[in-house]
PDB file of C-alpha atoms in Angstrom:
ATOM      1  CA  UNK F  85       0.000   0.000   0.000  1.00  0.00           C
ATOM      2  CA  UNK F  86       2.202   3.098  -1.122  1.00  0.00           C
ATOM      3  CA  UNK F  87      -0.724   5.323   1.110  1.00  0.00           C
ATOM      4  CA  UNK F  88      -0.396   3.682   4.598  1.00  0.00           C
ATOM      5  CA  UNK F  89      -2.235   4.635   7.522  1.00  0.00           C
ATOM      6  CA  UNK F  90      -4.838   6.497   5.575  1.00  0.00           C
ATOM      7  CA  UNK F  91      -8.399   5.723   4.939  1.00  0.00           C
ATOM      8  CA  UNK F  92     -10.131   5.622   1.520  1.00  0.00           C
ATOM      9  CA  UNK F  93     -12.157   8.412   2.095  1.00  0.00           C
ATOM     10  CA  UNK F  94      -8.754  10.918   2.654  1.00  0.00           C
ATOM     11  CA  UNK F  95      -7.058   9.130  -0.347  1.00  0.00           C
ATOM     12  CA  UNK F  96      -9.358  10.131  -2.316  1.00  0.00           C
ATOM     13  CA  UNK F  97      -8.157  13.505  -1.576  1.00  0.00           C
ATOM     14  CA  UNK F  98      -4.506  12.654  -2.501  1.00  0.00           C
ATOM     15  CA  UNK F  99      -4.861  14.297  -6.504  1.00  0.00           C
ATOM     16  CA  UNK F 100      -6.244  17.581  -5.342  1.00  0.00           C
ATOM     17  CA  UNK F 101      -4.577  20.321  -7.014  1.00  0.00           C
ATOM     18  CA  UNK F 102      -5.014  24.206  -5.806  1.00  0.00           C
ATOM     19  CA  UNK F 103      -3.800  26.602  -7.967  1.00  0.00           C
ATOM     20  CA  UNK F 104      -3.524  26.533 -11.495  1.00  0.00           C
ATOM     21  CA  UNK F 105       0.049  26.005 -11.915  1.00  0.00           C
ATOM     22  CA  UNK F 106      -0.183  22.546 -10.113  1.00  0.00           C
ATOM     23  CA  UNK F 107      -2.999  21.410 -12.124  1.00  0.00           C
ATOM     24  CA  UNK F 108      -1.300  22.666 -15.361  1.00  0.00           C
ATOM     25  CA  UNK F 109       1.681  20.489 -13.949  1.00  0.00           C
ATOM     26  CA  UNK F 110       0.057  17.002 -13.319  1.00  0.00           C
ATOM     27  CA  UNK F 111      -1.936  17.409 -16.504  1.00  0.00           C
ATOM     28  CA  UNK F 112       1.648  18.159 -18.453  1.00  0.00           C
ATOM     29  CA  UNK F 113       3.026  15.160 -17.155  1.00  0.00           C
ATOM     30  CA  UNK F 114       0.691  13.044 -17.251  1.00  0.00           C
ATOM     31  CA  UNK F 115      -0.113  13.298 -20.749  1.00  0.00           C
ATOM     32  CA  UNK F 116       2.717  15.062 -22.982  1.00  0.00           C
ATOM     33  CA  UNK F 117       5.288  13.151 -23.368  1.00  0.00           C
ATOM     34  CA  UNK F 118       7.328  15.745 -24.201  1.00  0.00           C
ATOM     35  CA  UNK F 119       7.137  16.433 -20.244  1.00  0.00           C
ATOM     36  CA  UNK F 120       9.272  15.095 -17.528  1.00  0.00           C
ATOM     37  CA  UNK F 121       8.315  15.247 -13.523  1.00  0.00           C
ATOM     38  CA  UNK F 122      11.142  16.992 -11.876  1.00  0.00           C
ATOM     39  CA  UNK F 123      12.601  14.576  -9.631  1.00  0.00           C
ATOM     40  CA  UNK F 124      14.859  17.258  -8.439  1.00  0.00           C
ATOM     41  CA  UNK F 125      11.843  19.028  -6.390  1.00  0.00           C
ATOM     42  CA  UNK F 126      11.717  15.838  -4.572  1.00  0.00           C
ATOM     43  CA  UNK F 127      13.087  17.418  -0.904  1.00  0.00           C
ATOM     44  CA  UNK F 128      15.483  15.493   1.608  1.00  0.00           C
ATOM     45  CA  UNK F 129      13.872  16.471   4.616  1.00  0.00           C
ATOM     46  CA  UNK F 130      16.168  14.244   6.864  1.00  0.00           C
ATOM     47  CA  UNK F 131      16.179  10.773   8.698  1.00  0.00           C
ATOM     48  CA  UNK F 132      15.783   8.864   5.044  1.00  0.00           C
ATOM     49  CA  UNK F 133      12.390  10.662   4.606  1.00  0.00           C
ATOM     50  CA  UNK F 134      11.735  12.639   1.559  1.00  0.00           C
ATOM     51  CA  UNK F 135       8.965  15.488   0.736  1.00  0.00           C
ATOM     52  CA  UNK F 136       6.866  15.931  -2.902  1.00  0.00           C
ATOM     53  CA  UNK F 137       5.969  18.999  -2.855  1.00  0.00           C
ATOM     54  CA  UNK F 138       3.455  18.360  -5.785  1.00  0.00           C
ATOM     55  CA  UNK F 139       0.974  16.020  -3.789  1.00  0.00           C
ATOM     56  CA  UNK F 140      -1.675  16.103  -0.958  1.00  0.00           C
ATOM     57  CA  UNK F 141       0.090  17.632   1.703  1.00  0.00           C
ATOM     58  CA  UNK F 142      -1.651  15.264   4.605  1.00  0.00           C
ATOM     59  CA  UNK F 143       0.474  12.579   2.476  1.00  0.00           C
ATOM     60  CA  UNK F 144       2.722  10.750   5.122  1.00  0.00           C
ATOM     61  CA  UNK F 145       6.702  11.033   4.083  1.00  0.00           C
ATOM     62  CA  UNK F 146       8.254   8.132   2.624  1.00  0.00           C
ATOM     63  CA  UNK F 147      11.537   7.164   1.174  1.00  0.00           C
ATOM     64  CA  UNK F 148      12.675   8.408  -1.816  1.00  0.00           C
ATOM     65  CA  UNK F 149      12.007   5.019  -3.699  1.00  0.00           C
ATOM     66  CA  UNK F 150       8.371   4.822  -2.235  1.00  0.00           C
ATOM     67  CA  UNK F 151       7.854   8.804  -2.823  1.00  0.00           C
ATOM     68  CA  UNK F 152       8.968   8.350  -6.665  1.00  0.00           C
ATOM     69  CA  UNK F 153       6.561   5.671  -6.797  1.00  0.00           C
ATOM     70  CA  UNK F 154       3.522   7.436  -5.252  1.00  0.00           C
ATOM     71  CA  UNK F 155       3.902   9.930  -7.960  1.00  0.00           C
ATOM     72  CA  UNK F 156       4.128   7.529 -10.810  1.00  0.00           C
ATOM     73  CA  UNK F 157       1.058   6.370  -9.309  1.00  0.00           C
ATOM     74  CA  UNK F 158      -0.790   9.538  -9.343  1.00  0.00           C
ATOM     75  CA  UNK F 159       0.342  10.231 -12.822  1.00  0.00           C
ATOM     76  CA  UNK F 160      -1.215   7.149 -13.995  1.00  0.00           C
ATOM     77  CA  UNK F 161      -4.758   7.992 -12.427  1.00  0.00           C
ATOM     78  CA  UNK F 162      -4.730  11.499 -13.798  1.00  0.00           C
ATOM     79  CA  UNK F 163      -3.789  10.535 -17.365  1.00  0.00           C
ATOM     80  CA  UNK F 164      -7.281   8.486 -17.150  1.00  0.00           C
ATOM     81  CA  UNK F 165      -8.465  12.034 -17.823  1.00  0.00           C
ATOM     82  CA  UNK F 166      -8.038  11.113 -21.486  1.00  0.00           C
ATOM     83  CA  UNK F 167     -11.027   8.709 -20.789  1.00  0.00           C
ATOM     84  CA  UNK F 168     -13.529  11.496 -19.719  1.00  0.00           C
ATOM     85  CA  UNK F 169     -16.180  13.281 -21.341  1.00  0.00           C
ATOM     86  CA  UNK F 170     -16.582  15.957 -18.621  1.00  0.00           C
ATOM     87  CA  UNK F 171     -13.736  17.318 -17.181  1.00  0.00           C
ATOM     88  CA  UNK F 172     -14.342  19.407 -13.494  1.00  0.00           C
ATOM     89  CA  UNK F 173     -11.859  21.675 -12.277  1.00  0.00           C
ATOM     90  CA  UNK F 174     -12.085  24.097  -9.130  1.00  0.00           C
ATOM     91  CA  UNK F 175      -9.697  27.135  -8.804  1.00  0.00           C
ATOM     92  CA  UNK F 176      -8.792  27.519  -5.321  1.00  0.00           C
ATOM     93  CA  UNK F 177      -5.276  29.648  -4.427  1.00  0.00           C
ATOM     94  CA  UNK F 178      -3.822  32.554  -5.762  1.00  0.00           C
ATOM     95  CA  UNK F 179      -0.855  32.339  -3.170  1.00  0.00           C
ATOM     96  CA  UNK F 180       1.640  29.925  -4.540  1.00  0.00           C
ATOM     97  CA  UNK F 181       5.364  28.767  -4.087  1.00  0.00           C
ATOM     98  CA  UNK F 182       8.010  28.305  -6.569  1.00  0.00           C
ATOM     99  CA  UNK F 183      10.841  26.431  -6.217  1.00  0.00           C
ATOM    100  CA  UNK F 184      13.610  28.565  -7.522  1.00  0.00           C
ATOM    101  CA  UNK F 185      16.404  25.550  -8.122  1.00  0.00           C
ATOM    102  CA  UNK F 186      13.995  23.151  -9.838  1.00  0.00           C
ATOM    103  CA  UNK F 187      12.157  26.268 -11.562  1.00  0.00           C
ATOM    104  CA  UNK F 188       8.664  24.697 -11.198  1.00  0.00           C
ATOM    105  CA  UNK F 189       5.738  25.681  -8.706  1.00  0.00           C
ATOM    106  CA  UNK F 190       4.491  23.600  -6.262  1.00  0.00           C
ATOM    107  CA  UNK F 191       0.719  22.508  -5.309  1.00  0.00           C
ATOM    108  CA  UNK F 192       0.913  24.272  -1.529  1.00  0.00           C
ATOM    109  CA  UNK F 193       2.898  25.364   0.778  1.00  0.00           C
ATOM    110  CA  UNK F 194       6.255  23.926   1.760  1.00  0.00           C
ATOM    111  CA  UNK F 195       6.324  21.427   4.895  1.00  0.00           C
ATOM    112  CA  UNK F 196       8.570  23.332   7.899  1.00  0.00           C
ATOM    113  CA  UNK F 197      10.969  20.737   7.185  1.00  0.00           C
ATOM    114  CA  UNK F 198      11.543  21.849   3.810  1.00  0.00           C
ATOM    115  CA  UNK F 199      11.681  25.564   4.663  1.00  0.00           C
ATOM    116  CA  UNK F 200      13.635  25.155   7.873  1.00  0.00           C
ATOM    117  CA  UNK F 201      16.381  22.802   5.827  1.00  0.00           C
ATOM    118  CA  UNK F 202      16.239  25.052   2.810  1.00  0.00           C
ATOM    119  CA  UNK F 203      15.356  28.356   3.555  1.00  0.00           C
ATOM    120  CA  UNK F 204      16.338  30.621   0.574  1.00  0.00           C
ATOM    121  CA  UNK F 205      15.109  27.494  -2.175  1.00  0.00           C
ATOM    122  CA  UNK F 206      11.572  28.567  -2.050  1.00  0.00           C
ATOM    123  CA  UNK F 207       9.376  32.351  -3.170  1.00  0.00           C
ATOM    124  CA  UNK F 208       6.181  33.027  -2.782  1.00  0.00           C
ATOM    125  CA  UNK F 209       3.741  34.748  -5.163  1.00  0.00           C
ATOM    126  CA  UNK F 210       0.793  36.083  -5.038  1.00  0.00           C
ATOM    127  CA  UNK F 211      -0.700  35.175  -8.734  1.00  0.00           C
ATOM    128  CA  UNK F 212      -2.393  37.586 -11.130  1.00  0.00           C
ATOM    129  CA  UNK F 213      -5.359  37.464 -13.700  1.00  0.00           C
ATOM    130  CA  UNK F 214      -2.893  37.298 -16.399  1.00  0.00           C
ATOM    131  CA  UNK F 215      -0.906  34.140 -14.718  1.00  0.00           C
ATOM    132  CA  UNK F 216      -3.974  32.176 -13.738  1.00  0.00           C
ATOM    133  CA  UNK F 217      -5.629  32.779 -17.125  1.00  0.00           C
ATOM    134  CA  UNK F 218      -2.732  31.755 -19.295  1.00  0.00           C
ATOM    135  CA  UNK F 219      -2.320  28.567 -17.212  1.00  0.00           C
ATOM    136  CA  UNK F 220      -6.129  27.796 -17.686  1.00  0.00           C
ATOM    137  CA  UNK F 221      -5.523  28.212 -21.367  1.00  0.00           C
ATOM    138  CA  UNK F 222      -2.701  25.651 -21.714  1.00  0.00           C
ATOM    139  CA  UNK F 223      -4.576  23.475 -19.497  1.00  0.00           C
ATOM    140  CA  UNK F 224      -7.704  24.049 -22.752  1.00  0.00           C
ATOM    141  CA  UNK F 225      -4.743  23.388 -25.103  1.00  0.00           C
ATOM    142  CA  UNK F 226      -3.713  20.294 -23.088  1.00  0.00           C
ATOM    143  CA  UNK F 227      -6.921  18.715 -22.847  1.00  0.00           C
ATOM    144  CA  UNK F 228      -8.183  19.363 -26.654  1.00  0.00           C
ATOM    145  CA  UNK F 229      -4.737  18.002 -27.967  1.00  0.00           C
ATOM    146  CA  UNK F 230      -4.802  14.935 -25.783  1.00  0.00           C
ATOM    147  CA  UNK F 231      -8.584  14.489 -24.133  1.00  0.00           C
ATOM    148  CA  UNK F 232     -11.914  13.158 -25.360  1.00  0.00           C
ATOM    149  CA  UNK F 233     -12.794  14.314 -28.744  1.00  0.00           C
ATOM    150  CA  UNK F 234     -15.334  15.981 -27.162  1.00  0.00           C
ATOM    151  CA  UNK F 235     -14.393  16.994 -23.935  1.00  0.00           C
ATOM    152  CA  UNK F 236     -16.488  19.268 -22.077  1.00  0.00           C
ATOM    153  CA  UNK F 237     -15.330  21.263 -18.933  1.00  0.00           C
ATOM    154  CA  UNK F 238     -16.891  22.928 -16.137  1.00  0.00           C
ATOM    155  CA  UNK F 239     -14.768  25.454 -13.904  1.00  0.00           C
ATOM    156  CA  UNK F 240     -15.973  25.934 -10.594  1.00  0.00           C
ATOM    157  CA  UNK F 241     -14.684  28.681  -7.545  1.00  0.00           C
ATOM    158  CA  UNK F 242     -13.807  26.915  -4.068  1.00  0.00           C
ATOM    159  CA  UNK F 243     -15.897  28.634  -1.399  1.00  0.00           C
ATOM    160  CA  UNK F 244     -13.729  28.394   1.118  1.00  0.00           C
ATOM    161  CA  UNK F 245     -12.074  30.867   2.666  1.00  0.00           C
ATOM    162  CA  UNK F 246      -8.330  31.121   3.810  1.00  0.00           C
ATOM    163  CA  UNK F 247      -7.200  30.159   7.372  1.00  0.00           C
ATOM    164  CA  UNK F 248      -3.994  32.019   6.906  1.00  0.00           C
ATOM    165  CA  UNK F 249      -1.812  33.885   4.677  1.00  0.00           C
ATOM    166  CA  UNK F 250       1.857  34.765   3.833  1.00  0.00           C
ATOM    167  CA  UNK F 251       0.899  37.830   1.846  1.00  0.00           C
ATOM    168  CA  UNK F 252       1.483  40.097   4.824  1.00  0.00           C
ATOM    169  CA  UNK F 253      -1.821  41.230   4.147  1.00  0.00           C
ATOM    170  CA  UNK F 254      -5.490  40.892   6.831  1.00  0.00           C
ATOM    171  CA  UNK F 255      -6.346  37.241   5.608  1.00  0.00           C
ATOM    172  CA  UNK F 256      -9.559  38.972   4.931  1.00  0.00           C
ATOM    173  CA  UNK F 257      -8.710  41.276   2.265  1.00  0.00           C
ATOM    174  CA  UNK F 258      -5.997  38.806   0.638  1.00  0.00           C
ATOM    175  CA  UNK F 259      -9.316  35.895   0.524  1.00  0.00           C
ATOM    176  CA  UNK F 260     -11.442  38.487  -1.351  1.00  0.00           C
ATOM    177  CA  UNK F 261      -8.589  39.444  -3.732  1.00  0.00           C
ATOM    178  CA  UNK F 262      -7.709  35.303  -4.234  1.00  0.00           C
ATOM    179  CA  UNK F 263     -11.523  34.781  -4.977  1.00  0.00           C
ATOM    180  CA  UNK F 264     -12.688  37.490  -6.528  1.00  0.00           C
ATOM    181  CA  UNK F 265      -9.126  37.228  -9.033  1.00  0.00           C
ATOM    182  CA  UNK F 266     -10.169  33.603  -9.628  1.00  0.00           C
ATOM    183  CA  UNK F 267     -13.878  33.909 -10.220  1.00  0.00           C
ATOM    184  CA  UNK F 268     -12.820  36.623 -12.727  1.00  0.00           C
ATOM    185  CA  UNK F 269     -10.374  34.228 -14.491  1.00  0.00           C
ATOM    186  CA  UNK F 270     -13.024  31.806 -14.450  1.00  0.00           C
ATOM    187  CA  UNK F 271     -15.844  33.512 -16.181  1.00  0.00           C
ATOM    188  CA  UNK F 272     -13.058  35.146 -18.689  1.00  0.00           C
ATOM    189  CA  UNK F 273     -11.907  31.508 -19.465  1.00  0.00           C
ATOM    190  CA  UNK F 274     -15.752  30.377 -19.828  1.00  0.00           C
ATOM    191  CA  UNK F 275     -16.243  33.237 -22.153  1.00  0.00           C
ATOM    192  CA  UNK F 276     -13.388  32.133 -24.358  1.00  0.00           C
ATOM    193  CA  UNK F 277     -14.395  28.309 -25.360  1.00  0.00           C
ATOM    194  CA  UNK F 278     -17.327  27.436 -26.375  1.00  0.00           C
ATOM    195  CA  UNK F 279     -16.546  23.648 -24.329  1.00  0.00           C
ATOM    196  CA  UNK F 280     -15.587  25.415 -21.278  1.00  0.00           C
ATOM    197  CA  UNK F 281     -18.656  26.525 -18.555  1.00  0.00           C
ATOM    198  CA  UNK F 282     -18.935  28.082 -15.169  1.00  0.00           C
ATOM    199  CA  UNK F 283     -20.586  26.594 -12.881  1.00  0.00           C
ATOM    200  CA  UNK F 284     -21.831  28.803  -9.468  1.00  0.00           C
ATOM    201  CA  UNK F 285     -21.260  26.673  -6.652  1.00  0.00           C
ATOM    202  CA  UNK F 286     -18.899  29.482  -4.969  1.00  0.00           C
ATOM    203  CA  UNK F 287     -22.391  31.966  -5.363  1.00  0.00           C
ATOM    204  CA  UNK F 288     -24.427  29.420  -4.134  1.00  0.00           C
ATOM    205  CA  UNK F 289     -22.616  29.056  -1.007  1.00  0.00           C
ATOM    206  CA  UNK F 290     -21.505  32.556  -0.350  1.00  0.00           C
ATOM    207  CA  UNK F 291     -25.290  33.900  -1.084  1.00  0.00           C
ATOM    208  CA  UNK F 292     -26.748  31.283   1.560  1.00  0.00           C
ATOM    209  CA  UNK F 293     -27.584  31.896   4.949  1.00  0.00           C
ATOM    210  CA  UNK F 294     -24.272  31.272   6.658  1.00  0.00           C
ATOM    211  CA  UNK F 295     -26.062  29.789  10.089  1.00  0.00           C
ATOM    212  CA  UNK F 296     -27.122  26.798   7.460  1.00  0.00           C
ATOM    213  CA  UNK F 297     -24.062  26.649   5.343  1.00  0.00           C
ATOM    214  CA  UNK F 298     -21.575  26.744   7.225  1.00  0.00           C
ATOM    215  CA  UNK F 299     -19.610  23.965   9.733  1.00  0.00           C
ATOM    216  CA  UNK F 300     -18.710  25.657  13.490  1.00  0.00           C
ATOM    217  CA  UNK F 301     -15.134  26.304  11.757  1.00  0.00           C
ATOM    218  CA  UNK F 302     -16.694  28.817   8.797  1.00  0.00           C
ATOM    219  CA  UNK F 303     -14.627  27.913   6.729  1.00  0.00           C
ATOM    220  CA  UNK F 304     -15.882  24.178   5.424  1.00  0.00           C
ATOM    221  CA  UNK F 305     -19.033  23.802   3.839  1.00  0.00           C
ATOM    222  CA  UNK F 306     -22.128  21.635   5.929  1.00  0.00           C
ATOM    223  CA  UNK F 307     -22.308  17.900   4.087  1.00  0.00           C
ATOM    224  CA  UNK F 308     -26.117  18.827   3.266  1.00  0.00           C
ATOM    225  CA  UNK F 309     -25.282  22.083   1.895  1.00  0.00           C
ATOM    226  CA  UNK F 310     -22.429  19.930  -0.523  1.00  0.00           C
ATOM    227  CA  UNK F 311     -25.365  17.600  -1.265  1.00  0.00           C
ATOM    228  CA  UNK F 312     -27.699  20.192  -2.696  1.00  0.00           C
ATOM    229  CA  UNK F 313     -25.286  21.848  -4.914  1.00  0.00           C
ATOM    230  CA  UNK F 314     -24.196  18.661  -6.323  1.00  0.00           C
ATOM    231  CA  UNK F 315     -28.132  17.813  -6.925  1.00  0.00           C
ATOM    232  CA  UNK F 316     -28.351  21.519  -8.699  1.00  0.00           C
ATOM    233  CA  UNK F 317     -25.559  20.286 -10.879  1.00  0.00           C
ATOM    234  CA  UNK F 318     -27.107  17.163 -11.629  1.00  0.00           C
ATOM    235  CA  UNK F 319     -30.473  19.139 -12.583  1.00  0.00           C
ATOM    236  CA  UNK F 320     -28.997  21.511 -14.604  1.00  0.00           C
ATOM    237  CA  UNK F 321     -25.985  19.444 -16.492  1.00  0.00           C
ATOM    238  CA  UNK F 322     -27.613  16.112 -16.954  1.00  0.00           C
ATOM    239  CA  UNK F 323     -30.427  14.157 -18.888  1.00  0.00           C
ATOM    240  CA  UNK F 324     -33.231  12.439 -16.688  1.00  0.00           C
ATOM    241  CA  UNK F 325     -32.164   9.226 -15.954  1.00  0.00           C
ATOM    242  CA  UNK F 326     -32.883   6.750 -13.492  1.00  0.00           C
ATOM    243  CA  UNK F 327     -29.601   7.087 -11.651  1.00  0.00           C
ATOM    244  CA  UNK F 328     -30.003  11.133 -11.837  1.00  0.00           C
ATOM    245  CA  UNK F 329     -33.450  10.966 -10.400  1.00  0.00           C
ATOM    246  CA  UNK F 330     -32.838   8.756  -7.653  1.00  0.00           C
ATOM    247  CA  UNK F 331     -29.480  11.059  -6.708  1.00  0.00           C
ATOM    248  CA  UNK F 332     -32.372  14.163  -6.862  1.00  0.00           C
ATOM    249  CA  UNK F 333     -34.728  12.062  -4.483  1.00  0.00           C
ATOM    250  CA  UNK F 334     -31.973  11.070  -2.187  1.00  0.00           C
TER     251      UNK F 334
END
């Protein structure tokens, strides 16, 4: 088991990407094989233990061998993307890190082993329309050069909010600029292909009453609240079927 001492339900969580430069990266090396992971962003964070900075960061560390591996293995499910029909993606961070000696930027922020061991190897940077949109339009590029002929995709806005932030910044004012940046790039991007559509789940949170929508931590979204987006989706994206009715009835 190359995820040990994790349940399926968190594994499940182990391909989440959140910014746009770290899904442009998985989807690059997954499927152009002109692409090559950068082994050299693999981090030595002591005691045989290594750190890739392009996963889940609730990932346990692992050797180097079994880290390599983990990866492969997450490159394999996300070139199944090739498969689909309908391709999701949720923007969720503008703040993002770059590693300046493998030149590549990562999926979150570096673990305090990483930073503590090398401590002038990583920036951050707070991302612009411009950066955001251009990655969303290689990922279009990506996906119509080696998805399903007719490969649909729907762009969505996390609704939740930052617990923290390096921007020096009120976390406040740096969440509004990070969503209202994204949601920008999002309907820009939607406007641009006619394959590519927004979908409002960040409105339909944010414009609900927050005593319902909210867990105690305001910041993750209630399972029922979840359930009835998804069931809007369903509605508004799919043909009546029996599965679709029963998921609308549930």
């Amino acid at each position: 088991d190359s995820f040990p001492a994790v349940n399926n339900e968190m594994k499940l969580g182990f391909t989440n990407k959140y910014n746009t430069f770290s899904i442009y990266n998985e989807l690059r090396w997954a499927l152009d094989p002109a692409a090559e992971f950068p082994r050299e962003s693999l981090i030595d964070v002591g005691n045989g233990l290594f750190y890739d900075p392009h996963t889940n960061p609730a990932l346990q560390l692992a050797g180097l061998e079994e880290t390599i591996h983990r990866h492969d293995i997450l490159e394999s499910v996300t070139r199944r993307i090739v498969e689909c029909r309908v391709v999701i993606i949720t923007l969720g961070l503008a703040e993002v890190w770059r590693d300046k000696i493998a030149d590549i930027f990562l999926n979150h922020t570096p673990v305090p082993d990483a930073l503590r061991n090398h401590p002038d190897r990583y920036e951050l940077h707070i991302t612009n329309f411009a950066q955001n949109l251009s990655n969303l339009e290689r990922i279009h590029t990506l996906l119509s050069r080696f998805g399903h002929a007719d490969v649909q995709i729907v762009v969505t806005v996390s609704p939740v909010p930052l617990m923290a932030t390096f921007s020096g910044e009120d976390v406040v004012i740096a969440n509004t600029y990070s969503k209202s940046m994204l949601r920008t790039v999002a309907q820009e991007w939607a406007a641009a292909h006619k394959n590519v559509h927004y979908f409002p789940s960040y409105e339909i949170v944010q414009n609900s009453d927050r005593a319902v929508t909210w867990e105690e931590d305001l910041r993750h979204v209630k399972g029922e609240v979840a359930n009835h987006v998804m069931k809007l989706f369903l509605r508004h994206y799919l043909e009546e079927s029996s599965v679709v009715t029963s998921k609308l009835t549930a």
